[in-house]
Structure formats: C-alpha cells, structure tokens
Amino acid sequence: MTALGADALLREVVRFYVRGQRTHAKCGDETSTVRCHVLTELLRAEGMPQQALVERLGLDKGWISRAVDMLVKESCISKLPSEQDRRSVVLFLTPEGRARARELEQELNNHAAQLLEHVPQDRHVQVQESLQLLLNALSAATSSRAQCSTLAVRLATSQDWPAIKRMLLAEELPLDGAQEHLAHFVVGEAAGKVVCAGGLEVYGADALLRSIVVDAESRGKQWAEQILARLTEQALHLNVSTLYLLTTTAESYFSRLGFLVVSRDRIPEQLIQSREFQGACPASAIAMKMRIFRSPS
C-alpha cells in the first residue's frame, strides 16, 4: 500500500474519526447529526443567535433551522427574544437539553478514549503533542478566515444609500429624514459589502441617534456596537454633548450602553421637530438620552 502524504493522511483520520463518532453517539442520519452538532455547540456557548450558530458550525442554514425546530419540539432548546433586537431570537439549552448535550459529550469523549487505547502507551505523549499542533493550526486558520470578514467602518456616501435603504426597509425602520442627513451617517463594510449602518441628526449640542441597522445575515457579531462607537466619536467631534434616540424594541439594549429613558417634554424643541419625532416613529416609541464626554487624554 502506498504511504499517504500528511494532507491525505489527515483527511483519512478525520473521515474515519467522524464516522466513528456518528456511530458511537447514534448520530447516524443527516438530521440527527446536525442536532448533535447544535447541542454540543450550544453547550459550549449558549445564548447565540441562530445565524451565529450557522456560521460557527459552517453548515447549511436550512439544516440548522430544521434541527433547531426539532430540538425546540423535543423541549431541548428554547428561543428567547434578543435583548439587542427584539425581532430576533437567541438560542438556549433547556435543563433537558443541557443534560442531553452533556450525555452526548460524554459518549463522544468515551469514544475518543477507546481509540487511544489502541495506541501504545509510550506514544501517547507524542500523539497529544501532534494533536495540539493540529489544534493550533486549525485555530490559526479560523482566525485568518474571521479577519477576512472584519468590519471596516467609514463615513457614508450617496452611493451607500441604496444599501442603507434596503436594510432599513427590511427591518421596518423609518426612512423619513434619513437620506437628508446622510452626511452624518456611517456604514460598516465586510467582504466588500455594506452590512450595517447608523446616523446622526445634529442640532447644535444635541443629536438624534437614528437608523442603527445590521443586515440580517450579519447579526451576532457586535457590529452595531462598532457603529455606535463611531457615531459617538463623530458626535464629539461635532461638539455634541447629548445623544437622543427613539426605540420601540431595544430599550434594555440601549440602557446597558448608558442611555436613560426621558419624557418627551424634556427633549429639545429642535429634536421634537425632526421627522422621527413628528411621526416617522410611532407615538409608543420610547425616548432615551445619554450624555457623552471626551475621554481624558
């Protein structure tokens, strides 16, 4: 038999190992295999949006969706509203799901231990060192791919308006007044595509924070926070000292960032006359404000 090169040998090891894990943990068919992946991944990092789970597992979105729905029906996963965006959900293991995931993890660990029993004891250290090298290489490759989708935040231009408009419409956020204030908008680009945006309406020392939006495919990466940070820097540069906003779904999210609920009769008249306050946002929207300061040099 011809000796395999390192690359082909690694693929053979992975092929046999994954096959053995599926059989050992009773994850034989496509559906149950994906459910196994979902359970073990949520055991490592609960509270993630479903899209983030898709990206972490690198599996088809439809497979993940079906697996999650089945696990919800089996009372293993609960879907809860995101504190950052009430229109999206995050996934948590139920007590039953956590017990099932831990049992699955133990089965998989037992399978790995059984394999190592076939390796001579005096070679275990060598195997462990080799596995650590492979793990380091995989981590480096993953980090490299992540860097390819790093967000680049910049000032918006007129050419960005179609993308901003598309995202606002998709999230049912108001368009009124947005394009008129495009000069004070910023956008975030990843892989050459505008994936998030936000803007300011500046009225002297006060500014209305508006149109914070992230493309549905790009949630779970904390990119909204990067947009907010850039807009805050921009506001300080424009000598703004207080930011105001209106929200119908994200009061708790903005509260964690330092915004406080404020009654509308305490809002400067210039902001009250803005398109958002004059009807673009519903009367039920909550008004919030936050003082901003330059960091000491």
XYZ file of N, CA and C in Angstrom, residues 67-284:
654
model
N -33.050 21.455 12.369
C -32.561 20.808 13.592
C -32.998 21.584 14.828
N -32.898 22.911 14.770
C -33.311 23.734 15.909
C -34.803 23.569 16.172
N -35.608 23.590 15.117
C -37.057 23.434 15.290
C -37.392 22.083 15.929
N -36.697 21.034 15.513
C -36.944 19.714 16.097
C -36.538 19.675 17.563
N -35.419 20.320 17.885
C -34.958 20.338 19.272
C -35.872 21.191 20.149
N -36.474 22.220 19.568
C -37.467 23.001 20.310
C -38.681 22.131 20.619
N -39.145 21.366 19.628
C -40.289 20.469 19.835
C -39.979 19.397 20.870
N -38.709 19.004 20.937
C -38.298 17.986 21.906
C -37.967 18.588 23.269
N -38.236 19.893 23.421
C -38.008 20.616 24.689
C -36.542 20.634 25.098
N -35.654 20.626 24.094
C -34.218 20.685 24.375
C -33.646 22.087 24.196
N -34.319 22.907 23.409
C -33.863 24.273 23.144
C -35.030 25.220 23.353
N -34.729 26.382 23.903
C -35.726 27.446 23.988
C -35.229 28.640 23.180
N -36.172 29.299 22.526
C -35.868 30.512 21.770
C -36.364 31.707 22.575
N -35.468 32.646 22.856
C -35.830 33.828 23.626
C -35.524 35.085 22.820
N -36.314 36.149 23.016
C -36.042 37.392 22.280
C -34.658 37.935 22.622
N -33.965 38.417 21.613
C -32.663 39.035 21.835
C -32.838 40.352 22.579
N -31.995 40.599 23.562
C -32.060 41.868 24.282
C -31.594 43.015 23.396
N -30.785 42.702 22.389
C -30.288 43.740 21.489
C -31.302 44.063 20.402
N -32.051 43.056 19.978
C -33.008 43.251 18.888
C -34.182 42.316 19.121
N -35.294 42.861 19.587
C -36.448 42.050 19.952
C -37.066 41.321 18.762
N -36.651 41.685 17.550
C -37.186 40.991 16.384
C -36.401 39.730 16.057
N -35.299 39.503 16.735
C -34.529 38.282 16.532
C -34.522 37.471 17.823
N -34.110 36.215 17.721
C -34.113 35.333 18.884
C -32.719 34.768 19.111
N -32.472 34.378 20.346
C -31.237 33.691 20.692
C -31.603 32.324 21.245
N -30.676 31.396 21.164
C -30.939 30.000 21.500
C -30.297 29.621 22.825
N -31.071 28.945 23.664
C -30.581 28.454 24.948
C -30.971 26.987 25.107
N -30.132 26.235 25.787
C -30.481 24.868 26.138
C -31.433 24.882 27.328
N -32.448 24.042 27.275
C -33.302 23.826 28.441
C -32.563 22.874 29.385
N -33.026 22.710 30.621
C -32.382 21.719 31.503
C -32.317 20.331 30.862
N -33.397 19.945 30.174
C -33.393 18.649 29.487
C -32.366 18.635 28.358
N -32.295 19.736 27.612
C -31.334 19.816 26.518
C -29.901 19.813 27.015
N -29.663 20.489 28.147
C -28.307 20.524 28.703
C -27.881 19.132 29.159
N -28.812 18.408 29.780
C -28.498 17.044 30.217
C -28.208 16.153 29.015
N -28.992 16.320 27.968
C -28.793 15.518 26.754
C -27.463 15.860 26.090
N -27.118 17.148 26.065
C -25.858 17.565 25.454
C -24.663 17.038 26.248
N -24.768 17.060 27.576
C -23.673 16.553 28.405
C -23.514 15.043 28.241
N -24.632 14.348 28.120
C -24.572 12.908 27.882
C -23.903 12.615 26.542
N -24.249 13.418 25.543
C -23.648 13.268 24.222
C -22.146 13.538 24.272
N -21.758 14.598 24.973
C -20.335 14.919 25.117
C -19.584 13.762 25.768
N -20.189 13.158 26.783
C -19.537 12.046 27.468
C -19.376 10.850 26.544
N -20.393 10.578 25.728
C -20.307 9.477 24.771
C -19.172 9.710 23.773
N -19.064 10.938 23.294
C -18.017 11.261 22.327
C -16.633 11.184 22.963
N -16.525 11.635 24.208
C -15.242 11.539 24.914
C -14.860 10.079 25.156
N -15.853 9.254 25.477
C -15.583 7.827 25.689
C -15.066 7.181 24.404
N -15.654 7.575 23.285
C -15.200 7.036 22.003
C -13.748 7.415 21.747
N -13.394 8.676 22.022
C -12.012 9.119 21.831
C -11.062 8.345 22.737
N -11.490 8.124 23.981
C -10.644 7.383 24.922
C -10.433 5.945 24.455
N -11.469 5.334 23.902
C -11.348 3.964 23.402
C -10.366 3.882 22.239
N -10.367 4.906 21.395
C -9.408 4.928 20.287
C -7.974 4.981 20.803
N -7.753 5.801 21.813
C -6.400 5.950 22.345
C -5.895 4.668 23.005
N -6.817 3.797 23.402
C -6.400 2.514 23.979
C -5.665 1.651 22.961
N -5.886 1.937 21.665
C -5.213 1.174 20.608
C -3.852 1.768 20.248
N -3.502 2.861 20.900
C -2.189 3.477 20.694
C -1.278 3.046 21.839
N -0.075 2.571 21.539
C 0.834 2.165 22.621
C 0.999 3.276 23.657
N 1.034 2.894 24.904
C 1.087 3.862 25.993
C 2.281 4.802 25.867
N 3.414 4.274 25.413
C 4.606 5.118 25.336
C 4.563 6.106 24.172
N 3.492 6.050 23.349
C 3.343 7.010 22.246
C 2.251 8.044 22.521
N 1.611 7.950 23.686
C 0.506 8.864 23.989
C 0.956 10.324 24.008
N 2.117 10.589 24.587
C 2.606 11.970 24.648
C 2.843 12.503 23.241
N 3.405 11.668 22.381
C 3.653 12.080 21.001
C 2.344 12.397 20.281
N 1.335 11.540 20.498
C 0.027 11.778 19.876
C -0.575 13.084 20.388
N -0.474 13.299 21.695
C -1.037 14.519 22.273
C -0.351 15.764 21.715
N 0.963 15.704 21.576
C 1.691 16.849 21.020
C 1.286 17.102 19.572
N 1.098 16.036 18.815
C 0.688 16.186 17.416
C -0.717 16.770 17.315
N -1.607 16.298 18.187
C -2.970 16.830 18.188
C -2.985 18.307 18.570
N -2.119 18.699 19.501
C -2.052 20.106 19.895
C -1.575 20.968 18.735
N -0.610 20.455 17.967
C -0.143 21.183 16.789
C -1.272 21.367 15.777
N -2.056 20.312 15.574
C -3.181 20.402 14.647
C -4.233 21.384 15.151
N -4.500 21.356 16.453
C -5.472 22.284 17.026
C -5.019 23.727 16.848
N -3.736 23.969 17.071
C -3.203 25.321 16.880
C -3.340 25.765 15.425
N -3.083 24.834 14.505
C -3.193 25.165 13.083
C -4.637 25.473 12.705
N -5.573 24.683 13.235
C -6.988 24.924 12.952
C -7.440 26.263 13.522
N -6.977 26.596 14.724
C -7.339 27.872 15.341
C -6.801 29.037 14.527
N -5.567 28.896 14.043
C -4.968 29.959 13.234
C -5.726 30.140 11.926
N -6.135 29.021 11.313
C -6.880 29.103 10.055
C -8.237 29.758 10.271
N -8.879 29.434 11.405
C -10.178 30.030 11.720
C -10.044 31.526 11.940
N -8.993 31.935 12.659
C -8.767 33.362 12.906
C -8.514 34.102 11.603
N -7.789 33.459 10.700
C -7.497 34.086 9.411
C -8.772 34.315 8.617
N -9.683 33.324 8.638
C -10.952 33.491 7.930
C -11.786 34.587 8.565
N -11.736 34.661 9.899
C -12.520 35.690 10.590
C -12.031 37.079 10.224
N -10.705 37.219 10.049
C -10.158 38.521 9.699
C -10.637 38.978 8.330
N -10.947 38.015 7.458
C -11.428 38.366 6.123
C -12.788 39.042 6.187
N -13.539 38.806 7.287
C -14.854 39.419 7.423
C -14.855 40.503 8.495
N -13.665 41.047 8.802
C -13.581 42.130 9.767
C -14.337 43.343 9.248
N -15.007 44.018 10.162
C -15.812 45.166 9.772
C -14.937 46.398 9.594
N -15.153 47.106 8.507
C -14.492 48.391 8.256
C -15.564 49.472 8.293
N -15.479 50.362 9.278
C -16.486 51.417 9.445
C -15.957 52.704 8.822
N -16.789 53.354 8.036
C -16.393 54.590 7.360
C -17.605 55.497 7.209
N -17.348 56.749 6.816
C -18.437 57.677 6.538
C -19.231 57.207 5.322
N -20.525 57.400 5.380
C -21.377 57.003 4.261
C -21.254 58.008 3.119
N -21.510 57.531 1.922
C -21.575 58.389 0.736
C -22.938 58.190 0.082
N -23.227 59.001 -0.900
C -24.512 58.877 -1.591
C -24.667 57.509 -2.250
N -23.546 56.896 -2.615
C -23.609 55.578 -3.247
C -24.033 54.485 -2.270
N -23.938 54.775 -0.970
C -24.331 53.788 0.035
C -25.828 53.806 0.322
N -26.520 54.840 -0.127
C -27.929 54.971 0.239
C -28.781 53.767 -0.163
N -28.642 53.210 -1.363
C -29.476 52.037 -1.694
C -29.316 50.890 -0.697
N -28.086 50.630 -0.256
C -27.865 49.546 0.710
C -28.466 49.900 2.067
N -28.298 51.155 2.489
C -28.878 51.589 3.765
C -30.402 51.491 3.702
N -30.964 51.974 2.618
C -32.419 51.935 2.445
C -32.930 50.499 2.487
N -32.223 49.599 1.808
C -32.643 48.193 1.792
C -32.674 47.621 3.205
N -31.641 47.894 4.000
C -31.591 47.351 5.357
C -32.674 47.965 6.240
N -32.910 49.270 6.095
C -33.947 49.919 6.899
C -35.326 49.364 6.567
N -35.596 49.186 5.290
C -36.891 48.632 4.888
C -37.051 47.204 5.397
N -35.976 46.426 5.338
C -36.041 45.037 5.798
C -36.367 44.951 7.279
N -35.909 45.939 8.046
C -36.147 45.943 9.494
C -37.335 46.815 9.887
N -38.045 47.331 8.870
C -39.220 48.181 9.098
C -38.875 49.402 9.946
N -37.707 49.974 9.675
C -37.290 51.209 10.330
C -37.599 52.385 9.409
N -37.879 53.555 9.976
C -38.321 54.686 9.149
C -37.245 55.213 8.209
N -37.693 55.569 7.013
C -36.811 56.208 6.037
C -36.880 57.730 6.124
N -37.989 58.243 6.640
C -38.209 59.689 6.654
C -37.035 60.422 7.297
N -36.456 61.338 6.557
C -35.383 62.171 7.078
C -34.005 61.551 7.021
N -33.924 60.254 6.742
C -32.615 59.593 6.776
C -31.695 60.095 5.668
N -32.186 60.104 4.445
C -31.319 60.487 3.332
C -30.872 61.941 3.444
N -31.739 62.790 4.012
C -31.376 64.199 4.168
C -30.198 64.394 5.112
N -29.986 63.434 6.009
C -28.896 63.544 6.984
C -27.774 62.545 6.692
N -27.682 62.101 5.447
C -26.708 61.079 5.082
C -25.266 61.516 5.358
N -25.019 62.813 5.363
C -23.659 63.312 5.616
C -23.159 62.924 7.000
N -24.086 62.634 7.914
C -23.704 62.242 9.270
C -23.993 60.766 9.535
N -24.046 59.976 8.469
C -24.204 58.529 8.595
C -22.843 57.851 8.452
N -22.734 56.675 9.049
C -21.575 55.814 8.821
C -22.095 54.447 8.390
N -21.256 53.715 7.686
C -21.602 52.358 7.277
C -20.462 51.426 7.655
N -20.802 50.158 7.805
C -19.801 49.127 8.051
C -19.757 48.183 6.867
N -18.550 47.910 6.384
C -18.363 47.011 5.251
C -17.645 45.746 5.697
N -18.084 44.624 5.171
C -17.399 43.348 5.379
C -17.379 42.624 4.043
N -16.205 42.181 3.654
C -16.038 41.484 2.376
C -16.599 42.305 1.217
N -16.408 43.627 1.282
C -16.820 44.497 0.192
C -18.295 44.819 0.138
N -19.050 44.432 1.166
C -20.493 44.658 1.175
C -20.883 45.486 2.388
N -21.774 46.467 2.196
C -22.295 47.249 3.319
C -23.255 46.370 4.111
N -22.932 46.141 5.383
C -23.717 45.207 6.195
C -24.339 45.853 7.428
N -23.999 47.106 7.707
C -24.608 47.787 8.844
C -24.437 49.289 8.662
N -25.236 50.035 9.397
C -25.203 51.489 9.233
C -25.848 52.156 10.435
N -25.687 53.451 10.499
C -26.324 54.254 11.531
C -26.021 55.714 11.263
N -26.830 56.597 11.849
C -26.617 58.001 11.558
C -26.987 58.929 12.697
N -26.683 60.186 12.483
C -26.992 61.253 13.425
C -27.764 62.351 12.709
N -28.672 62.963 13.446
C -29.230 64.250 13.047
C -28.721 65.240 14.079
N -27.897 66.163 13.655
C -27.208 67.055 14.587
C -27.952 68.380 14.701
N -28.233 68.769 15.955
C -28.915 70.032 16.249
C -28.129 70.747 17.338
N -27.054 71.402 16.951
C -26.218 72.095 17.925
C -25.526 71.115 18.848
N -25.731 71.285 20.149
C -25.087 70.414 21.134
C -25.848 69.110 21.346
N -26.967 68.949 20.643
C -27.773 67.736 20.762
C -27.810 67.012 19.417
N -27.949 65.699 19.475
C -28.046 64.927 18.235
C -29.003 63.769 18.434
N -29.716 63.456 17.374
C -30.622 62.315 17.368
C -29.901 61.133 16.733
N -29.734 60.080 17.500
C -29.136 58.846 17.002
C -30.238 58.053 16.317
N -30.013 57.646 15.072
C -31.096 57.007 14.339
C -30.574 55.961 13.348
N -31.504 55.136 12.902
C -31.259 54.197 11.796
C -30.106 53.238 12.058
N -29.939 52.812 13.326
C -28.930 51.788 13.622
C -29.467 50.461 13.101
N -28.794 49.897 12.128
C -29.319 48.700 11.476
C -28.171 47.781 11.079
N -28.409 46.485 11.225
C -27.439 45.463 10.833
C -28.148 44.475 9.922
N -27.517 44.152 8.818
C -28.072 43.175 7.894
C -28.363 41.863 8.629
N -29.486 41.244 8.291
C -29.917 40.029 8.991
C -28.861 38.928 8.960
N -28.096 38.853 7.882
C -27.085 37.808 7.755
C -25.843 38.088 8.589
N -25.763 39.276 9.180
C -24.528 39.677 9.866
C -24.723 39.915 11.354
N -25.824 39.464 11.903
C -26.067 39.689 13.327
C -25.226 38.758 14.185
N -25.150 39.111 15.457
C -24.413 38.285 16.394
C -22.922 38.549 16.420
N -22.465 39.618 15.756
C -21.033 39.918 15.687
C -20.676 41.215 16.409
N -21.655 41.798 17.095
C -21.459 43.048 17.839
C -21.043 44.202 16.933
N -21.509 44.155 15.690
C -21.167 45.225 14.765
C -21.977 46.487 15.036
N -23.167 46.340 15.615
C -23.936 47.534 15.971
C -23.162 48.385 16.970
N -22.453 47.723 17.892
C -21.657 48.453 18.874
C -20.545 49.254 18.203
N -19.960 48.696 17.135
C -18.914 49.425 16.418
C -19.485 50.649 15.706
N -20.683 50.499 15.162
C -21.345 51.645 14.532
C -21.635 52.717 15.578
N -22.144 52.303 16.729
C -22.451 53.254 17.799
C -21.194 53.963 18.292
N -20.111 53.216 18.419
C -18.862 53.825 18.884
C -18.373 54.879 17.896
N -18.454 54.569 16.603
C -18.002 55.522 15.591
C -18.894 56.761 15.569
N -20.201 56.566 15.721
C -21.115 57.706 15.736
C -20.889 58.581 16.969
N -20.564 57.956 18.088
C -20.269 58.734 19.297
C -19.017 59.580 19.092
N -17.993 58.987 18.490
C -16.775 59.752 18.178
C -17.098 60.926 17.257
N -17.926 60.656 16.264
C -18.295 61.697 15.308
C -19.068 62.809 16.007
N -19.973 62.425 16.911
C -20.757 63.423 17.637
C -19.856 64.311 18.489
N -18.891 63.717 19.161
C -17.959 64.502 19.975
C -17.158 65.465 19.105
N -16.764 65.003 17.939
C -16.014 65.855 17.009
C -16.853 67.054 16.573
N -18.179 66.869 16.552
C -19.095 67.945 16.152
C -19.581 68.752 17.356
N -18.918 68.537 18.512
C -19.241 69.264 19.751
C -20.636 68.950 20.279
N -21.116 67.755 19.993
C -22.381 67.290 20.568
C -22.103 66.783 21.979
N -22.990 67.102 22.905
C -22.807 66.654 24.290
C -23.893 65.687 24.753
N -25.014 65.623 24.020
C -26.095 64.723 24.419
C -26.673 64.024 23.192
N -26.775 62.704 23.289
C -27.400 61.908 22.239
C -28.813 61.519 22.674
N -29.744 61.598 21.743
C -31.120 61.173 21.978
C -31.467 60.087 20.962
N -32.458 59.281 21.291
C -32.934 58.277 20.339
C -34.367 57.899 20.666
N -35.007 57.264 19.695
C -36.330 56.672 19.874
C -36.221 55.185 19.565
N -36.841 54.358 20.383
C -36.804 52.920 20.135
C -38.122 52.277 20.541
N -38.510 51.283 19.779
C -39.704 50.503 20.124
C -39.344 49.103 20.596
N -38.107 48.677 20.353
C -37.752 47.279 20.629
C -36.477 47.090 21.440
N -35.674 48.124 21.612
C -34.327 47.901 22.159
C -34.021 48.751 23.388
N -35.027 49.012 24.211
C -34.798 49.837 25.402
C -33.737 49.220 26.312
N -33.839 47.919 26.580
C -32.885 47.289 27.500
C -31.476 47.294 26.925
N -31.374 47.122 25.611
C -30.066 47.136 24.957
C -29.392 48.494 25.133
N -30.117 49.562 24.832
C -29.525 50.894 24.954
C -29.311 51.281 26.417
N -30.131 50.751 27.307
C -29.921 51.019 28.736
C -28.570 50.496 29.187
N -28.195 49.320 28.694
C -26.897 48.756 29.065
C -25.743 49.604 28.548
N -25.995 50.362 27.493
C -24.948 51.215 26.929
C -24.872 52.570 27.622
N -25.806 52.827 28.539
C -25.764 54.075 29.285
C -26.876 55.055 28.987
N -27.788 54.711 28.083
C -28.913 55.598 27.777
C -29.968 55.501 28.877
N -30.623 56.627 29.136
C -31.679 56.700 30.137
C -32.989 57.103 29.468
N -34.085 56.537 29.957
C -35.399 56.920 29.439
C -35.688 58.360 29.841
N -36.245 59.121 28.909
C -36.554 60.523 29.173
C -37.944 60.826 28.621
N -38.702 61.642 29.332
C -40.026 62.023 28.842
C -39.873 63.005 27.687
N -40.823 62.985 26.792
C -40.702 63.800 25.582
C -40.745 65.294 25.880
N -41.343 65.674 27.009
C -41.381 67.106 27.311
C -40.034 67.631 27.810
N -39.050 66.715 27.951
C -37.706 67.137 28.352
C -36.730 67.111 27.175
N -37.254 66.925 25.990
C -36.407 66.831 24.798
C -36.364 68.189 24.103
N -35.188 68.623 23.651
C -35.075 69.926 22.980
C -36.050 70.060 21.808
N -36.561 71.257 21.635
C -37.583 71.514 20.628
C -37.112 71.168 19.222
N -35.835 71.418 18.923
C -35.344 71.125 17.573
C -35.470 69.640 17.243
N -35.224 68.796 18.235
C -35.362 67.360 18.001
C -36.828 66.969 17.869
N -37.683 67.617 18.658
C -39.116 67.333 18.586
C -39.644 67.612 17.181
N -39.041 68.576 16.493
C -39.482 68.930 15.146
C -38.901 68.012 14.070
N -38.050 67.077 14.452
C -37.453 66.174 13.464
C -38.508 65.214 12.923
N -38.207 64.607 11.783
C -39.166 63.719 11.126
C -39.487 62.504 12.001
N -38.482 61.996 12.716
C -38.734 60.827 13.560
C -39.738 61.155 14.654
N -39.558 62.295 15.326
C -40.473 62.670 16.400
C -41.827 63.121 15.869
N -41.864 63.563 14.623
C -43.110 64.062 14.052
C -43.930 62.983 13.359
N -43.603 61.732 13.602
C -44.465 60.678 13.084
C -43.782 59.524 12.400
N -42.506 59.676 12.033
C -41.823 58.553 11.393
C -41.742 57.369 12.348
N -41.520 57.670 13.628
C -41.560 56.638 14.669
C -42.923 56.710 15.355
N -43.476 55.584 15.777
C -44.794 55.607 16.419
C -44.761 56.354 17.748
N -45.928 56.838 18.152
C -46.024 57.579 19.411
C -45.641 56.721 20.606
N -45.727 55.401 20.441
C -45.385 54.491 21.539
C -43.878 54.314 21.717
